[in-house]
Short mmCIF file of C-alpha atoms in Angstrom, two decimals:
data_model
loop_
_atom_site.label_atom_id
_atom_site.label_comp_id
_atom_site.label_asym_id
_atom_site.label_seq_id
_atom_site.Cartn_x
_atom_site.Cartn_y
_atom_site.Cartn_z
CA MET A 22 122.74 150.30 131.18
CA PHE A 23 124.46 147.29 129.45
CA SER A 24 121.98 145.14 131.59
CA ALA A 25 119.02 146.80 130.36
CA SER A 26 120.18 146.93 126.95
CA ARG A 27 120.96 142.83 126.98
CA MET A 28 117.45 142.64 128.53
CA THR A 29 115.82 144.62 125.73
CA THR A 30 117.60 142.80 123.02
CA SER A 31 116.27 139.60 124.59
CA ILE A 32 112.67 140.56 124.38
CA ILE A 33 112.79 141.88 120.83
CA GLY A 34 114.36 138.34 120.10
CA ARG A 35 111.75 136.62 121.71
CA SER A 36 109.10 138.62 120.21
CA ARG A 37 110.27 138.11 116.69
CA VAL A 38 110.25 133.98 117.22
CA ALA A 39 106.55 134.44 118.44
CA VAL A 40 105.59 136.57 115.53
CA ARG A 41 107.36 134.19 113.09
CA ARG A 42 105.74 131.17 114.63
CA ALA A 43 102.26 133.02 114.61
CA LEU A 44 102.93 133.63 110.68
CA LEU A 45 103.62 130.20 110.29
CA SER A 46 100.56 129.06 111.85
CA THR A 47 98.24 131.47 110.06
CA GLU A 48 100.15 130.51 106.80
CA LYS A 49 99.47 126.87 107.36
CA GLU A 50 95.88 127.42 108.24
CA ALA A 51 95.30 129.44 105.21
CA ALA A 52 97.04 126.75 103.32
CA THR A 53 94.64 124.10 104.72
CA THR A 54 91.74 126.20 103.96
CA THR A 55 92.73 126.96 100.55
CA VAL A 56 93.40 123.19 99.68
CA THR A 57 89.78 122.29 101.21
CA LYS A 58 88.23 124.68 99.32
CA GLU A 59 90.11 123.40 96.24
CA THR A 60 89.01 119.97 97.02
CA THR A 61 85.07 120.89 97.34
CA ALA A 62 85.67 122.53 94.21
CA LYS A 63 86.84 119.89 92.13
CA ALA A 64 84.21 117.41 93.45
CA LYS A 65 81.37 119.74 92.47
CA ALA A 66 82.98 120.11 89.05
CA GLY A 67 84.09 116.36 88.63
CA GLY A 68 81.31 114.70 90.46
CA TRP A 69 81.80 111.34 91.99
CA TRP A 70 85.29 110.79 90.42
CA ASN A 71 86.46 113.88 92.30
CA SER A 72 84.51 113.35 95.40
CA ALA A 73 86.49 112.89 98.60
CA GLU A 74 83.14 111.89 100.52
CA PHE A 75 82.21 109.14 97.67
CA TRP A 76 85.75 107.47 97.72
CA GLY A 77 85.70 107.89 101.44
CA GLY A 78 82.29 106.52 102.08
CA LEU A 79 83.22 103.70 99.87
CA GLY A 80 86.84 102.99 101.66
CA ALA A 81 84.66 103.35 105.11
CA ILE A 82 82.21 100.47 103.65
CA ALA A 83 85.11 98.21 102.89
CA GLY A 84 86.88 98.95 106.18
CA TRP A 85 83.58 97.89 107.92
CA GLY A 86 83.94 94.72 105.69
CA MET A 87 87.37 93.95 107.38
CA SER A 88 85.77 94.51 110.76
CA GLY A 89 83.05 92.17 109.95
CA SER A 90 85.20 89.58 108.46
CA ALA A 91 87.18 89.50 111.57
CA ILE A 92 83.61 88.88 113.38
CA TYR A 93 82.63 86.47 110.91
CA ASP A 94 85.91 84.40 111.04
CA ALA A 95 85.11 84.55 114.88
CA THR A 96 81.88 82.72 114.74
CA GLN A 97 82.52 80.54 111.59
CA GLN A 98 86.23 79.54 111.48
CA GLY A 99 88.73 77.81 113.95
CA PRO A 100 91.56 79.83 115.45
CA GLU A 101 93.96 77.80 113.75
CA VAL A 102 93.46 80.05 110.62
CA ILE A 103 94.17 83.37 112.22
CA SER A 104 97.54 85.03 111.24
CA LEU A 105 99.67 85.91 114.08
CA THR A 106 101.55 88.11 111.40
CA MET A 107 98.49 90.18 109.99
CA THR A 108 96.46 90.44 113.08
CA PRO A 109 98.81 92.45 115.20
CA VAL A 110 99.58 94.79 112.33
CA LEU A 111 95.72 95.27 111.67
CA ILE A 112 95.15 96.32 115.53
CA VAL A 113 98.15 99.11 115.11
CA TYR A 114 97.11 100.00 111.51
CA SER A 115 93.44 100.73 112.79
CA THR A 116 94.51 102.45 115.62
CA LEU A 117 96.34 105.07 113.68
CA PHE A 118 93.60 105.06 111.05
CA ALA A 119 90.74 105.83 113.52
CA ARG A 120 92.81 109.02 114.67
CA TRP A 121 93.51 109.81 111.09
CA ALA A 122 89.69 109.62 109.83
CA PHE A 123 89.04 111.90 112.84
CA ILE A 124 91.44 114.82 111.68
CA VAL A 125 91.59 114.49 108.16
CA LYS A 126 89.69 117.03 105.74
CA PRO A 127 86.85 116.21 105.21
CA GLN A 128 86.32 114.53 108.26
CA ASN A 129 85.55 110.61 107.87
CA LEU A 130 83.43 109.52 110.90
CA LEU A 131 82.00 106.69 109.36
CA LEU A 132 85.72 105.45 108.57
CA CYS A 133 86.67 106.18 112.16
CA SER A 134 83.96 104.26 113.66
CA CYS A 135 84.62 101.10 111.38
CA HIS A 136 88.29 101.22 112.64
CA ILE A 137 87.50 101.37 116.58
CA ALA A 138 85.46 98.49 115.75
CA ASN A 139 87.97 96.60 114.10
CA ILE A 140 90.53 97.28 116.91
CA LEU A 141 87.88 95.37 118.98
CA ALA A 142 87.25 92.54 116.49
CA GLN A 143 91.10 92.11 115.77
CA GLY A 144 91.69 91.92 119.60
CA ASN A 145 89.21 89.40 120.02
CA GLN A 146 90.88 87.30 117.41
CA MET A 147 94.19 87.79 119.07
CA ARG A 148 92.80 86.31 121.94
CA ARG A 149 91.54 83.33 120.29
CA ALA A 150 94.89 82.58 118.45
CA PHE A 151 96.75 82.87 121.83
CA GLU A 152 94.32 80.59 123.82
CA HIS A 153 94.71 77.94 120.84
CA LYS A 154 98.32 78.30 120.84
CA ILE A 155 98.58 77.68 124.43
CA ALA A 156 96.01 74.62 124.32
CA ILE A 157 98.19 72.84 121.77
CA GLY A 158 101.28 73.69 124.12
CA GLU A 159 102.93 76.37 122.30
CA GLU A 160 103.08 78.81 125.17
CA LYS A 161 106.39 80.01 124.48
CA GLN A 162 105.52 81.36 121.16
CA VAL A 163 102.82 83.19 122.89
CA SER A 164 105.21 84.35 125.66
CA ASP A 165 107.69 85.83 123.01
CA MET A 166 104.85 87.69 121.03
CA ALA A 167 103.59 89.19 124.21
CA GLN A 168 106.91 90.74 125.09
CA LYS A 169 107.20 91.99 121.57
CA ALA A 170 103.90 93.57 121.52
CA ALA A 171 104.86 94.99 125.17
CA LEU A 172 108.04 96.60 123.84
CA GLY A 173 106.52 97.75 120.77
CA GLY A 174 103.83 99.64 122.96
CA VAL A 175 106.31 101.04 124.70
CA VAL A 176 108.26 102.57 121.74
CA LEU A 177 104.72 103.66 120.13
CA THR A 178 103.74 105.63 123.49
CA GLY A 179 107.28 107.43 123.72
CA SER A 180 107.14 108.22 120.13
CA VAL A 181 103.58 109.69 120.34
CA LEU A 182 104.32 111.66 123.69
CA ALA A 183 108.05 113.02 122.37
CA GLY A 184 106.74 113.61 118.70
CA PRO A 185 105.07 117.37 119.44
CA THR A 186 108.17 118.31 121.01
CA MET A 187 110.52 117.32 118.47
CA ARG A 188 108.49 118.55 115.98
CA SER A 189 108.26 122.18 117.32
CA TYR A 190 111.97 122.15 118.00
CA LEU A 191 112.90 120.87 114.34
CA SER A 192 110.54 123.20 112.92
CA ASN A 193 112.25 126.27 114.47
CA ALA A 194 115.70 125.03 114.26
CA ASN A 195 116.22 126.91 110.68
CA LEU A 196 117.80 123.44 109.44
CA GLY A 197 116.69 124.08 105.89
CA VAL A 198 115.24 120.97 104.20
CA VAL A 199 114.96 119.08 107.69
CA SER A 200 112.98 121.70 109.40
CA SER A 201 110.49 122.00 106.36
CA ILE A 202 110.13 118.43 106.44
CA ALA A 203 109.26 118.46 110.07
CA ALA A 204 106.78 121.36 109.69
CA ALA A 205 104.90 119.48 106.72
CA ASP A 206 101.33 119.09 107.33
CA ALA A 207 101.91 115.13 106.40
CA GLY A 208 105.23 115.15 107.51
CA PRO A 209 106.83 112.49 109.79
CA PHE A 210 105.79 114.00 112.92
CA THR A 211 101.89 113.72 112.04
CA VAL A 212 99.36 110.75 111.46
CA HIS A 213 99.13 111.58 108.13
CA PHE A 214 102.43 110.12 107.65
CA TRP A 215 102.13 107.21 109.99
CA ALA A 216 98.82 105.97 109.16
CA PRO A 217 99.97 105.05 105.37
CA MET A 218 103.26 103.58 106.76
CA SER A 219 100.90 101.08 109.21
CA LYS A 220 99.35 100.12 105.70
CA TRP A 221 102.92 99.38 104.42
CA MET A 222 103.10 96.98 107.42
CA ILE A 223 100.11 95.21 106.16
CA SER A 224 101.14 95.09 102.58
CA GLY A 225 104.68 93.95 104.09
CA ALA A 226 102.86 91.31 106.01
CA SER A 227 101.17 90.11 103.12
CA PHE A 228 104.15 90.02 100.83
CA MET A 229 105.98 87.90 103.42
CA GLU A 230 103.43 85.18 103.32
CA LEU A 231 102.58 85.02 99.23
CA ASP A 232 102.93 81.32 100.00
CA ARG A 233 100.64 81.11 102.59
CA PRO A 234 98.36 77.61 102.42
CA THR A 235 95.24 78.78 100.94
CA ASP A 236 93.27 76.71 103.43
CA LYS A 237 94.75 79.45 106.08
CA ILE A 238 93.56 82.57 104.16
CA SER A 239 90.41 84.10 105.07
CA LEU A 240 88.09 85.05 102.04
CA ALA A 241 86.22 87.76 103.99
CA GLN A 242 89.49 89.54 105.19
CA TYR A 243 91.44 89.51 101.82
CA THR A 244 88.12 90.43 100.05
CA ALA A 245 87.85 93.61 102.49
CA LEU A 246 91.62 94.44 102.20
CA THR A 247 91.64 94.28 98.49
CA ALA A 248 88.41 96.54 98.39
CA THR A 249 90.08 98.76 100.59
CA GLY A 250 93.59 99.18 98.58
CA LEU A 251 91.30 100.08 95.43
CA PHE A 252 89.15 102.60 97.02
CA PHE A 253 91.85 104.21 99.00
CA SER A 254 94.43 104.76 96.03
CA ARG A 255 91.67 107.43 94.80
CA TYR A 256 90.88 108.64 98.16
CA ALA A 257 94.11 109.80 99.15
CA LEU A 258 94.55 112.39 96.32
CA LEU A 259 91.47 114.08 97.24
CA VAL A 260 91.82 114.69 100.96
CA ALA A 261 93.44 117.79 102.77
CA PRO A 262 96.41 117.40 102.97
CA ILE A 263 96.88 115.58 99.54
CA ASN A 264 98.58 112.16 100.70
CA TYR A 265 100.93 110.41 98.04
CA THR A 266 102.20 108.01 100.53
CA LEU A 267 98.70 106.87 101.22
CA CYS A 268 97.95 106.47 97.66
CA SER A 269 101.30 104.25 96.78
CA VAL A 270 100.67 102.08 99.84
CA ASN A 271 97.18 101.16 98.69
CA ILE A 272 98.35 100.66 95.44
CA ALA A 273 100.65 97.84 96.87
CA LEU A 274 98.07 96.79 99.28
CA PHE A 275 95.51 96.13 96.46
CA GLY A 276 98.40 94.02 94.70
CA SER A 277 99.35 91.80 97.50
CA SER A 278 95.79 91.15 98.78
CA ALA A 279 94.39 90.60 95.31
CA TRP A 280 97.24 87.93 94.90
CA HIS A 281 95.96 86.07 97.88
CA LEU A 282 92.72 86.66 97.37
CA GLY A 283 92.80 85.06 93.64
CA ARG A 284 94.71 82.02 95.03
CA LYS A 285 91.83 81.56 97.33
CA ILE A 286 88.89 81.80 95.03
CA LYS A 287 91.36 79.70 92.80
CA ALA A 288 91.84 76.85 95.39
CA ASP A 289 87.97 77.02 96.74
CA PHE A 290 85.87 77.42 93.82
CA VAL A 291 87.94 76.44 90.54
CA ASP A 292 90.34 73.58 91.41
CA THR A 293 87.36 71.84 93.20
CA LYS A 294 85.56 71.55 90.49
#
């Protein structure tokens, strides 16, 4: 009798958990659908200013400019101008944003494709930079960077694999704010959080090189980065889920990239007159 009662209690408890999870899933889907409908309604009411497709399209074009700049630099400039600080950051950035563009609402396949192209282009730039370093006798620096890249890859892969499990555990653990953050649509266990964080890496790399010699600044690359920061500052507020982290980082990216771009233009086209 006691055993049967305990078994019944256990079954009821599991059923309650299952129902709670189903309700949470339904509520999230309903919330996402509502946000998407509101976004569409705003776009129709406000024209281009409130159109996620318009700003997303501009952002994708700027993104293609970044991919194109890497291809242009590979054919027109020597490997000595390639930044070994910025290039690996751009590879991580495009990997995350290719995924983000594929799942965000509304979906942005043009942006996704440009980031896939940028991964290939920046990978080629990295190869050229490594070959140049080896040719001038800096094998140790190349070896150190390769080890750091391998370690970063292992950490990133482990995080991606463990993320869903950790999110599910924390979301259902009834830990108050912690559980709410873990379950958030743009929380730390989603690409909606980490894609913007990768842009903070780009801004950080730019801020770390504010005094970078202008002859080593790529005019094409920083033009594309400046435009990307400008367009995405608006685009981030029009997608579902709304991404304030993405908005803030693009404001920072616009400022840091515009600084480098201004210095490059001044050195190449103003001071030379």
